[in-house]
Short mmCIF file of C-alpha atoms in Angstrom, two decimals:
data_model
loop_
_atom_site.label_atom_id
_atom_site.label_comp_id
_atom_site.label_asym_id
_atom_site.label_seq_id
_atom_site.Cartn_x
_atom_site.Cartn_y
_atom_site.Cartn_z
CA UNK A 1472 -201.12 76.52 93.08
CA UNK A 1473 -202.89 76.35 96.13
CA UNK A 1474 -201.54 79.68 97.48
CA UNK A 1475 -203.80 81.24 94.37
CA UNK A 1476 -207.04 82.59 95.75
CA UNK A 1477 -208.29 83.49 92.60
CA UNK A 1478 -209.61 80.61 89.90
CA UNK A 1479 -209.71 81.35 86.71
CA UNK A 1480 -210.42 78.28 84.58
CA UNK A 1481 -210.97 77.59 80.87
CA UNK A 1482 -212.72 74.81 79.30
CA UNK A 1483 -212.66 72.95 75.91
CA UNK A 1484 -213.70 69.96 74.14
CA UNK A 1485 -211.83 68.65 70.94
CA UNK A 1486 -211.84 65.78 68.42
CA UNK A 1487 -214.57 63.56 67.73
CA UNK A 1488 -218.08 63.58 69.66
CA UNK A 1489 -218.11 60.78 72.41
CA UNK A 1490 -221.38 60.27 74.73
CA UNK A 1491 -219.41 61.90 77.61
CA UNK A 1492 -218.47 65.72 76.55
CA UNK A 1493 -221.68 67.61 78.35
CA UNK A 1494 -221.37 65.39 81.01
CA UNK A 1495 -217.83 66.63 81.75
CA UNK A 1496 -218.55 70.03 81.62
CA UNK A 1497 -221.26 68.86 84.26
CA UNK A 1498 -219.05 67.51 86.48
CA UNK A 1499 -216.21 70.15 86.37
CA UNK A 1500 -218.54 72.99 86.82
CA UNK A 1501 -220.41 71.10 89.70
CA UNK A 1502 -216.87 70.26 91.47
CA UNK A 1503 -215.18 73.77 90.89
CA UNK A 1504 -218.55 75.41 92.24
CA UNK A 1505 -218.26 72.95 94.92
CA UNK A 1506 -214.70 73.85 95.76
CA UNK A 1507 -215.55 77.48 96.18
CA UNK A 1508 -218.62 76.85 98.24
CA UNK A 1509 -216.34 74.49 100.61
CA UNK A 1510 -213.46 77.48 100.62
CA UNK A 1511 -210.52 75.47 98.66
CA UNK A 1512 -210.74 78.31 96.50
CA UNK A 1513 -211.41 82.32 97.44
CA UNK A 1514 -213.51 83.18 94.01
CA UNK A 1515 -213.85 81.57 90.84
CA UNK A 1516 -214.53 82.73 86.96
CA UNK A 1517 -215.18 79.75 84.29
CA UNK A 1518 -214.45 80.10 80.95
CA UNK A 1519 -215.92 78.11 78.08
CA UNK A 1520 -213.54 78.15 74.92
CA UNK A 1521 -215.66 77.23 71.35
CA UNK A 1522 -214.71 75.00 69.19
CA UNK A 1523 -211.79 72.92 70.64
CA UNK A 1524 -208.29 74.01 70.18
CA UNK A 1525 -209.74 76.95 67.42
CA UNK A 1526 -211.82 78.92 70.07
CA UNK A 1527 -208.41 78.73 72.38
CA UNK A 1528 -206.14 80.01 68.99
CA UNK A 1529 -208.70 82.30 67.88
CA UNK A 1530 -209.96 83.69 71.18
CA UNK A 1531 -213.76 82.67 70.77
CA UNK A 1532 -214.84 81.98 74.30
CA UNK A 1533 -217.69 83.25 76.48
CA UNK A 1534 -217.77 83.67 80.39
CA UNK A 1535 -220.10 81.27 82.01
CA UNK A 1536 -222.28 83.13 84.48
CA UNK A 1537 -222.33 81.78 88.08
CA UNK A 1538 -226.57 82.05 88.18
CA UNK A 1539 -226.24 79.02 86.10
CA UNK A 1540 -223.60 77.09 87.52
CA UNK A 1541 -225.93 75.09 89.02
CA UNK A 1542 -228.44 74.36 86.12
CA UNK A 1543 -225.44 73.05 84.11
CA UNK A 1544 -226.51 68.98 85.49
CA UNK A 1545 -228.88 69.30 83.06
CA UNK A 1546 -225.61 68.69 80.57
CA UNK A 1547 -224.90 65.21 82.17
CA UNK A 1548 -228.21 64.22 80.35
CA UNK A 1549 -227.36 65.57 77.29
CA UNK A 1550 -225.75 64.30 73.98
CA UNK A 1551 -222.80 65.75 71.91
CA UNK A 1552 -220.76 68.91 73.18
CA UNK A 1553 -222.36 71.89 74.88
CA UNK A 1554 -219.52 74.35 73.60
CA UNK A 1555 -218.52 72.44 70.08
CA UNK A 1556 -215.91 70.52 68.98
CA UNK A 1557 -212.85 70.84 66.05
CA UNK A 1558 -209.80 68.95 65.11
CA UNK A 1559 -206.74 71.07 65.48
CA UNK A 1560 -203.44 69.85 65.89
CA UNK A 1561 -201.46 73.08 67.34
CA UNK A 1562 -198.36 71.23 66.17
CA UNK A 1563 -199.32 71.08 62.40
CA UNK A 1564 -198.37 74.80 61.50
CA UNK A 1565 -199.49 74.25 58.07
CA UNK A 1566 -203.00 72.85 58.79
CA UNK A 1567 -203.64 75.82 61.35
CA UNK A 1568 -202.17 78.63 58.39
CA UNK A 1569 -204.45 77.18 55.64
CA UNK A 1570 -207.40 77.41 58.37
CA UNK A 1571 -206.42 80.64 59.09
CA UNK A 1572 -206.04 80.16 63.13
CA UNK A 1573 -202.57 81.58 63.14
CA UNK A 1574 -200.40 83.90 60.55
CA UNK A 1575 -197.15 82.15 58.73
CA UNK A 1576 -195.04 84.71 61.49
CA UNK A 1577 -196.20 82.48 64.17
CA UNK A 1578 -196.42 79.04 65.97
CA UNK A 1579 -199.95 77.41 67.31
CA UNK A 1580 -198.76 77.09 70.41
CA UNK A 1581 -197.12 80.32 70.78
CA UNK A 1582 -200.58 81.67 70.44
CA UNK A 1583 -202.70 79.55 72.45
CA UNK A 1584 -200.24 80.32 75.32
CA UNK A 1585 -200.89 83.77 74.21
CA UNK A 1586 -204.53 83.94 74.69
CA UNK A 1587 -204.43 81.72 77.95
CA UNK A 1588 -202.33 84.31 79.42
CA UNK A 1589 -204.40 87.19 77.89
CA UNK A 1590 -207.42 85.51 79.81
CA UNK A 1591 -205.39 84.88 82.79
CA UNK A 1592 -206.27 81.47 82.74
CA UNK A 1593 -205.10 79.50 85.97
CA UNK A 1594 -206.34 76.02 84.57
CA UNK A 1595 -207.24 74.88 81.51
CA UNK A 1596 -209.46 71.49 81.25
CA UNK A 1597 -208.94 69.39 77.62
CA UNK A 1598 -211.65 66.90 77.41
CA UNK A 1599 -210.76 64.92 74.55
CA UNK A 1600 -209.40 61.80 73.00
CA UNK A 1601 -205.51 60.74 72.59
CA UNK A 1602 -204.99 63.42 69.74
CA UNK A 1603 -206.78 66.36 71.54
CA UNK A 1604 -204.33 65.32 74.93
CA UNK A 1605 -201.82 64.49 72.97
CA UNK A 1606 -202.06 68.02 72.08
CA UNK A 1607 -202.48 69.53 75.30
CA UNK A 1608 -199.14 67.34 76.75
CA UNK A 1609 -197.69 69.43 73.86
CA UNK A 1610 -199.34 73.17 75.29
CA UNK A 1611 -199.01 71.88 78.72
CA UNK A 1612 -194.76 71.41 78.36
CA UNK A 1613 -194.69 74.57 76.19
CA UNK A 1614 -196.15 76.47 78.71
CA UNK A 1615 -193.69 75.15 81.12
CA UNK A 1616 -190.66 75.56 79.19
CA UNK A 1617 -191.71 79.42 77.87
CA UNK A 1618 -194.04 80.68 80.51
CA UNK A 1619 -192.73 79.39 83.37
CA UNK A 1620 -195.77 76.85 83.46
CA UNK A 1621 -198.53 79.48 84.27
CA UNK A 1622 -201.20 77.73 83.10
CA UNK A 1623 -202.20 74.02 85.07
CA UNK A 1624 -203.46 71.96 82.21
CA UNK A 1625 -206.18 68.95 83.54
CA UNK A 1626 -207.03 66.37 80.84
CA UNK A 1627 -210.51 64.48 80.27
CA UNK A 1628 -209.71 61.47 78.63
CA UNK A 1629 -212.89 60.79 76.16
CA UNK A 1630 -213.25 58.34 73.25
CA UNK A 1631 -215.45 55.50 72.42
CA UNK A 1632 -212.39 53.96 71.40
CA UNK A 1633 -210.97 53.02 74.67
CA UNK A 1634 -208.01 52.77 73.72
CA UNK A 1635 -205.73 55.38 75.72
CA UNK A 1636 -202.40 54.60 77.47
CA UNK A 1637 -202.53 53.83 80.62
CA UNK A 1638 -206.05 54.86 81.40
CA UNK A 1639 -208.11 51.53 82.25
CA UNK A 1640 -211.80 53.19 81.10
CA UNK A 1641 -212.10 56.25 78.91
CA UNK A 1642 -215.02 58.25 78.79
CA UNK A 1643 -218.23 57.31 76.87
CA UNK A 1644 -216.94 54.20 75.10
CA UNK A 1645 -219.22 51.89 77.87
CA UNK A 1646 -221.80 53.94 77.06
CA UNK A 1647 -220.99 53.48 73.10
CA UNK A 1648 -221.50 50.07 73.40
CA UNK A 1649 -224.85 49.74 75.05
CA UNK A 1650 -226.08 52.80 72.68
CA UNK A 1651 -224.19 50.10 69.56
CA UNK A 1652 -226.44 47.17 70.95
CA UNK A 1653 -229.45 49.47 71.03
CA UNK A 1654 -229.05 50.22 67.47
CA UNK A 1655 -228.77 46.72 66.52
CA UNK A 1656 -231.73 45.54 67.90
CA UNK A 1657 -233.46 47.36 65.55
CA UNK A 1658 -231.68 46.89 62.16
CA UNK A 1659 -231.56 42.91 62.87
CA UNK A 1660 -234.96 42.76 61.88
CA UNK A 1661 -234.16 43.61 58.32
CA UNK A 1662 -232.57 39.82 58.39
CA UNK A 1663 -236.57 38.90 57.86
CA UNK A 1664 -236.90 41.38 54.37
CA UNK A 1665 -235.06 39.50 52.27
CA UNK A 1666 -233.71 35.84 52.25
CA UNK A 1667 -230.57 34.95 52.47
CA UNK A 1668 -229.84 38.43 54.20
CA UNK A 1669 -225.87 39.46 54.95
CA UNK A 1670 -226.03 42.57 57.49
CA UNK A 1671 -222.56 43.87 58.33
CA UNK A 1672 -222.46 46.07 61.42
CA UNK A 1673 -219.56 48.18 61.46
CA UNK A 1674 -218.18 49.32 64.84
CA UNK A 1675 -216.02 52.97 65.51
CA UNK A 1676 -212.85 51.90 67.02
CA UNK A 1677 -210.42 53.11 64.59
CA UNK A 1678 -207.27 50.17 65.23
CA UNK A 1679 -209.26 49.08 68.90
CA UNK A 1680 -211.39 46.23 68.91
CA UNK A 1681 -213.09 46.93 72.09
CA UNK A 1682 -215.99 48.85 70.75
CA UNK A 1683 -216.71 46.50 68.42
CA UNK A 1684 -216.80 43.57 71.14
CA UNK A 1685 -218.37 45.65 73.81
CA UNK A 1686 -220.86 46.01 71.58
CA UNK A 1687 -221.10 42.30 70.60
CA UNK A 1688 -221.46 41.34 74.34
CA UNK A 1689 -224.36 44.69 75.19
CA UNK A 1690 -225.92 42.90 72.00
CA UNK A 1691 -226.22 39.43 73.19
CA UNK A 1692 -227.03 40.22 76.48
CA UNK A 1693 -230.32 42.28 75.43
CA UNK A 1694 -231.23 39.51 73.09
CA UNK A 1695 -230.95 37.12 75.92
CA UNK A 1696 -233.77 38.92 77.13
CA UNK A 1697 -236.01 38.59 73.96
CA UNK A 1698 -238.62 36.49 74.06
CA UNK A 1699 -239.64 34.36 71.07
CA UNK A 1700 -242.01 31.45 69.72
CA UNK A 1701 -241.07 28.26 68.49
CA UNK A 1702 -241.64 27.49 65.02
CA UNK A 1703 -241.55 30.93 63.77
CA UNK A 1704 -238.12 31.57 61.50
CA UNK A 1705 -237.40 34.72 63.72
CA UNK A 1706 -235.27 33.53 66.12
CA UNK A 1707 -232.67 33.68 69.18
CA UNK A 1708 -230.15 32.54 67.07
CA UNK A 1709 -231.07 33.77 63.55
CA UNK A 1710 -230.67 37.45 64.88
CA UNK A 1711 -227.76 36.26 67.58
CA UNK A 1712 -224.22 37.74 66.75
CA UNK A 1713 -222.31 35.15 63.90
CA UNK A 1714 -218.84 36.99 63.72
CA UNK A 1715 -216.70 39.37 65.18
CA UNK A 1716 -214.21 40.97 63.12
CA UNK A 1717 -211.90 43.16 65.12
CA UNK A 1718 -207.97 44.87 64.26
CA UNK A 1719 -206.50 42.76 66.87
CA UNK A 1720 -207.56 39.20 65.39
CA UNK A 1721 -206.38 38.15 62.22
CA UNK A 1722 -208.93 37.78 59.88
CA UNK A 1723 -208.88 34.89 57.03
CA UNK A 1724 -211.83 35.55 55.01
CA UNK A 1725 -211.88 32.49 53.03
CA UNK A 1726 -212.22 30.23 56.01
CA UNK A 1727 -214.82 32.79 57.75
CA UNK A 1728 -217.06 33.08 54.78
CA UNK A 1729 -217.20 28.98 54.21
CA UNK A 1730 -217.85 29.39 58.25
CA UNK A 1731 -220.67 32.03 57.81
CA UNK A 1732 -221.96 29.87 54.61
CA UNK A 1733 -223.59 26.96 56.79
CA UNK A 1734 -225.38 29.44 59.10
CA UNK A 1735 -226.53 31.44 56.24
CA UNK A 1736 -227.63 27.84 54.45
CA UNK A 1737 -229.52 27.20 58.23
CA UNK A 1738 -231.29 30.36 58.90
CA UNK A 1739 -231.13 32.52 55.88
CA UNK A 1740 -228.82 35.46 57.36
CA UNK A 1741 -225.57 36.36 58.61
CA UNK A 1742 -225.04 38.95 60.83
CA UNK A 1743 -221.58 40.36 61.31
CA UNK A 1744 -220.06 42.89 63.68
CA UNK A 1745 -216.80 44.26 62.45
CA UNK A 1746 -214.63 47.18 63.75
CA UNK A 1747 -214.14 50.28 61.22
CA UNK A 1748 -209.98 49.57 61.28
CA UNK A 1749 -210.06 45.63 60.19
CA UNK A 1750 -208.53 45.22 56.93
CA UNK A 1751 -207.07 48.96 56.73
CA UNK A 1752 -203.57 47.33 56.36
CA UNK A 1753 -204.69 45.16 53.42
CA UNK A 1754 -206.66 47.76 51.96
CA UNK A 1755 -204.19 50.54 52.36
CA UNK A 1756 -201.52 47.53 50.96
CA UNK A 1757 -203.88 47.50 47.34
CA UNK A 1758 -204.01 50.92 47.42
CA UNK A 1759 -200.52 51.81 47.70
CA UNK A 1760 -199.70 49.06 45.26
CA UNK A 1761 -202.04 50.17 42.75
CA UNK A 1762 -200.33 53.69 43.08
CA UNK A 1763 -203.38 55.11 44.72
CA UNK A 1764 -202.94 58.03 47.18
CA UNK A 1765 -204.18 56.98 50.76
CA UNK A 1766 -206.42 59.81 52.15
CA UNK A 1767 -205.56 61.23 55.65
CA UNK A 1768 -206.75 63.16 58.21
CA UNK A 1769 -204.44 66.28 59.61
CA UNK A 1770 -203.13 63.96 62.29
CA UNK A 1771 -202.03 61.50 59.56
CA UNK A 1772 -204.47 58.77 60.41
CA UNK A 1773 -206.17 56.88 57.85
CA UNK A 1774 -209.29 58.89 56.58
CA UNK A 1775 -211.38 55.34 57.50
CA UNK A 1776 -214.60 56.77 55.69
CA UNK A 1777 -213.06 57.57 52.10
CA UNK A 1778 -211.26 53.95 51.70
CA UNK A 1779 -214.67 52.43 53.15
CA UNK A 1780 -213.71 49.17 54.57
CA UNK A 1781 -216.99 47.92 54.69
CA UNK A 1782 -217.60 47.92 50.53
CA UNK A 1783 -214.75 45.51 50.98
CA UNK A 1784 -216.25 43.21 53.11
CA UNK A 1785 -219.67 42.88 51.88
CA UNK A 1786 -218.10 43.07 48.47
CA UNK A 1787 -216.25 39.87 49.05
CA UNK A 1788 -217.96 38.12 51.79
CA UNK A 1789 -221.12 38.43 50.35
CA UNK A 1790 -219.88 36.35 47.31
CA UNK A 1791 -218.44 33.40 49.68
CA UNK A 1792 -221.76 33.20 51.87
CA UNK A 1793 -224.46 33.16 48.69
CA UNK A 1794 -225.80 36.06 50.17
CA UNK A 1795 -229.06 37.89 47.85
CA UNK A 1796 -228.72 41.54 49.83
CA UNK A 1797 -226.26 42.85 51.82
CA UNK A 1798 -227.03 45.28 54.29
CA UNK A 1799 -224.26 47.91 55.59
CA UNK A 1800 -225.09 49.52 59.17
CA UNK A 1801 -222.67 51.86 61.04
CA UNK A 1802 -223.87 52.72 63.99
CA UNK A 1803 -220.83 54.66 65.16
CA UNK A 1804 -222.71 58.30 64.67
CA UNK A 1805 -225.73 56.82 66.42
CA UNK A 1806 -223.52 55.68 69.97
CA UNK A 1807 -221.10 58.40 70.00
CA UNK A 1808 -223.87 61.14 70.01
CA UNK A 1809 -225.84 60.01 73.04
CA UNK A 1810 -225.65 61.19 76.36
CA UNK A 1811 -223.16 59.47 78.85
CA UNK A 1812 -225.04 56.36 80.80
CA UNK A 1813 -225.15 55.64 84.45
CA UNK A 1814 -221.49 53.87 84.27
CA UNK A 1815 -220.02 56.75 82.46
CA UNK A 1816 -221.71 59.84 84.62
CA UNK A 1817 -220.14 58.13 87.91
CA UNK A 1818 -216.62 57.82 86.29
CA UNK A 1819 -216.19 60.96 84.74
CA UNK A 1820 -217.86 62.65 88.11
CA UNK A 1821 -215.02 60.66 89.88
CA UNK A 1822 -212.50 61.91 87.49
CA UNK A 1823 -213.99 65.93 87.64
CA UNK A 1824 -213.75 65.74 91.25
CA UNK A 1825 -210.34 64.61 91.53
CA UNK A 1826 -208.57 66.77 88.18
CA UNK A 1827 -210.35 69.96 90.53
CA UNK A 1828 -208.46 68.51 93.07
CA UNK A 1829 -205.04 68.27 91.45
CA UNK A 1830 -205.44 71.35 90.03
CA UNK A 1831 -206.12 73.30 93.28
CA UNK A 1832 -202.55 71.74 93.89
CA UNK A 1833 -200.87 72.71 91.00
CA UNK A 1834 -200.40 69.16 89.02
CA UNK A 1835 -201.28 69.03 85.55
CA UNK A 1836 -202.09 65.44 83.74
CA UNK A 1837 -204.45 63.54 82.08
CA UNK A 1838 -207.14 62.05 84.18
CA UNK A 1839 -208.17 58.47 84.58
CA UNK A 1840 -207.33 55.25 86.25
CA UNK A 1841 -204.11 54.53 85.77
CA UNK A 1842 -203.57 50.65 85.05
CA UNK A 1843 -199.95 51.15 85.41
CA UNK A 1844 -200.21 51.66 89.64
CA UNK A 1845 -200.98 49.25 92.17
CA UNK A 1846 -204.98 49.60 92.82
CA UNK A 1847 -205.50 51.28 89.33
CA UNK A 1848 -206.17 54.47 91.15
CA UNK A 1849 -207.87 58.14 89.65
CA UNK A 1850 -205.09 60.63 89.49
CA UNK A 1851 -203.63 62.78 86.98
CA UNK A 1852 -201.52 60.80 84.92
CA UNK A 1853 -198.76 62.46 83.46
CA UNK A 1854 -199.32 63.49 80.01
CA UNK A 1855 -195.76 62.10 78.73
CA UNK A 1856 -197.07 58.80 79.67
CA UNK A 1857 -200.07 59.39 77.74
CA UNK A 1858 -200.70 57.86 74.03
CA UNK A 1859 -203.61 56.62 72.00
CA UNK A 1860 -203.41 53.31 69.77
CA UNK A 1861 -203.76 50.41 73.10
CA UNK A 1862 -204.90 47.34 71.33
CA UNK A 1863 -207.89 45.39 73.02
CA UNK A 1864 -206.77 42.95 74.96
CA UNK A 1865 -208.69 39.38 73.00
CA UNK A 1866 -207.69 37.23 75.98
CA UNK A 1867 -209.65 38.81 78.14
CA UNK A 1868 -212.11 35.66 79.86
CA UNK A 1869 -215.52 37.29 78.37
CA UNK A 1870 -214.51 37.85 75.02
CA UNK A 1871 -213.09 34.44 74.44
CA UNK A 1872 -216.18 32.72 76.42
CA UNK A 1873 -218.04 34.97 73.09
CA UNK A 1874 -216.18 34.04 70.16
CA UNK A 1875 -216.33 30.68 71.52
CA UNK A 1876 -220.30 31.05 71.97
CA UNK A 1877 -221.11 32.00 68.54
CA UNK A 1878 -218.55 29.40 66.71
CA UNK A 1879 -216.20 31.74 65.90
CA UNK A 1880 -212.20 30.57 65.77
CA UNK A 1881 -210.55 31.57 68.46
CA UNK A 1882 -208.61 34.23 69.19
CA UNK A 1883 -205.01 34.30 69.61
#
């Protein structure tokens, strides 16, 4: 790949928003400029593809002029995706006919090869979660096997998730959390309009805990910074964290609620953080057994929104804890649409800089540190290797120390 003089790359971002999407597009554009300027490459063309995996399979793109290459920082400060977003799965024919993004005659990928060659794309960057690399592993191998691998395809691992094989850190789920926390500290102080308040935060995540607790701990440590006034009922701990519900911990209600009972009976409210996929499997379980048809996305994940997990909780916890209003926050929409923080910018700018890298040379992959090699380096992990669904890891030192902190059971 080196021996090409000419750089033609393509860019896209796919799935669900996370706070790291402009920011990538940043960093790519600043690092492919830079490699031009410093004479890895001879010239360069960069093409933004709309829409995800639909722009690519429909051909709705747009040629990013090089007067602006430069202005494009301005994205690392900016929320949500600069060229939009779409779920596609290029292996669900039937999805991508009823859309109309291919005809019955043919095969998604056959056409997004198509229109990558008809561009005379060299790379092609996928910034997305599990699904939209998932996805590109899939294009990436079928351009390999049918094209003789003409296209290098550089992955840009993104969810708020976090929870991507082998890849230590995805993008924008650090900056999730703190953006979680932020929210939080607002809609505690509806614990003082009512007594006996219940307010059940509800973490993205999908089946990964970490959100959820990474937003716990951003929480706790801004309150720790609050200063209040004895005798007042507002307090440190009346507003302080009181459970953390998360996929990877099992959950007994019963015992959690007579828990959660004595600190609503001492300060008149319980607040809860809980992660969007706790109690799927039991809810999906009375659904199926009631002969109810479980909604689903076109990847086949649990549609999280239409079973609504958290009108089970506060349906049944708020019974057990004598609670007078319940209070429902989600403050998933809220995180994943701000704009990448400090933490984030430096990663993914560490990540742009080496995917231009590898794909000066030729090596497609997703990139990211991989936890799997001695030193956790950034490189570009190969895409086989690559799957979403990593559980959080609840032994971690700081989570326990947490659960422990706010008289929660521990967690095995």
């Amino acid at each position: 790949m080196s021996e090409l003089q000419h750089m033609k790359v393509g860019m896209m971002t796919s799935g669900g928003l996370a706070p790291c999407l402009s920011a990538s597009v940043a960093q790519l554009v600043k690092y492919w400029a830079a490699a031009l300027k410093d004479g890895k490459i001879a010239s360069l063309e960069i093409r933004m593809y709309k829409d995800g995996y639909k722009g690519v399979l429909i051909g709705d793109s747009f040629m990013l002029a090089e007067d602006v290459w430069e202005e494009c920082d301005a994205l690392n400060y900016l929320g949500g995706s600069p060229i939009g977003n779409s779920r596609v799965k290029l292996t669900n024919l039937k999805d991508c006919i009823a859309r109309g993004l291919c005809q019955e005659n043919e095969t998604p990928l056959e056409v997004a090869a198509q229109q990558l060659m008809k561009d005379q794309i060299n790379v092609l960057h996928t910034i997305g979660g599990d699904d939209t690399n998932t996805q590109a592993a899939h294009l990436s191998k079928y351009l390999l096997d049918e094209h003789g691998g003409k296209v290098v395809v550089i992955g840009m691992p993104k969810t708020v998730d976090n929870d991507v094989y082998p890849i230590l850190q995805t993008f924008g789920a650090d900056t999730a959390a703190h953006q979680g926390a932020l929210f939080f500290e607002n809609v505690v102080s509806e614990s003082t309009a009512n007594p006996r308040m219940l307010i059940l935060h509800e973490c993205m995540g999908r089946d990964s805990g970490y959100l959820t607790a990474a937003t716990a701990k951003a929480y706790r440590e801004r309150l720790s910074l609050q200063k209040f006034v004895p005798g007042f009922t507002t307090s440190a701990d009346s507003r302080d964290v009181h459970a953390i519900w998360i996929p990877e911990t099992p959950l007994d209600i019963a015992k959690e609620g007579a828990r959660l009972k004595d600190v609503m009976d001492k300060f008149g409210n319980v607040n809860v953080f809980f992660g969007e996929g706790t109690g799927v499997e039991e809810i999906v379980a009375e659904m199926e057994a009631a002969g109810e048809e479980v909604p689903r996305d076109a990847f086949g994940h649990v549609a999280l929104a239409k079973i609504n997990p958290a009108n089970y909780f506060s349906t049944h916890l708020a019974k057990l804890v004598g609670a007078e209003k319940t209070l429902v926050q989600k403050s998933g929409y809220f995180a994943r649409a701000a704009a990448a923080n400090e933490f984030d910018r430096t990663l993914i700018g560490d990540c742009a800089k080496a995917g231009v890298d590898s794909a000066i040379e030729g090596i497609s992959g997703c990139m990211g540190q991989d936890e799997d090699k001695e030193g956790q380096p950034i490189r570009a992990i190969e895409f086989e290797r690559v799957k979403g669904g990593k559980p959080f890891d609840i032994k971690q030192e700081w989570f326990q120390t947490m659960i422990a902190a706010i008289g929660q059971v521990k967690a095995e």
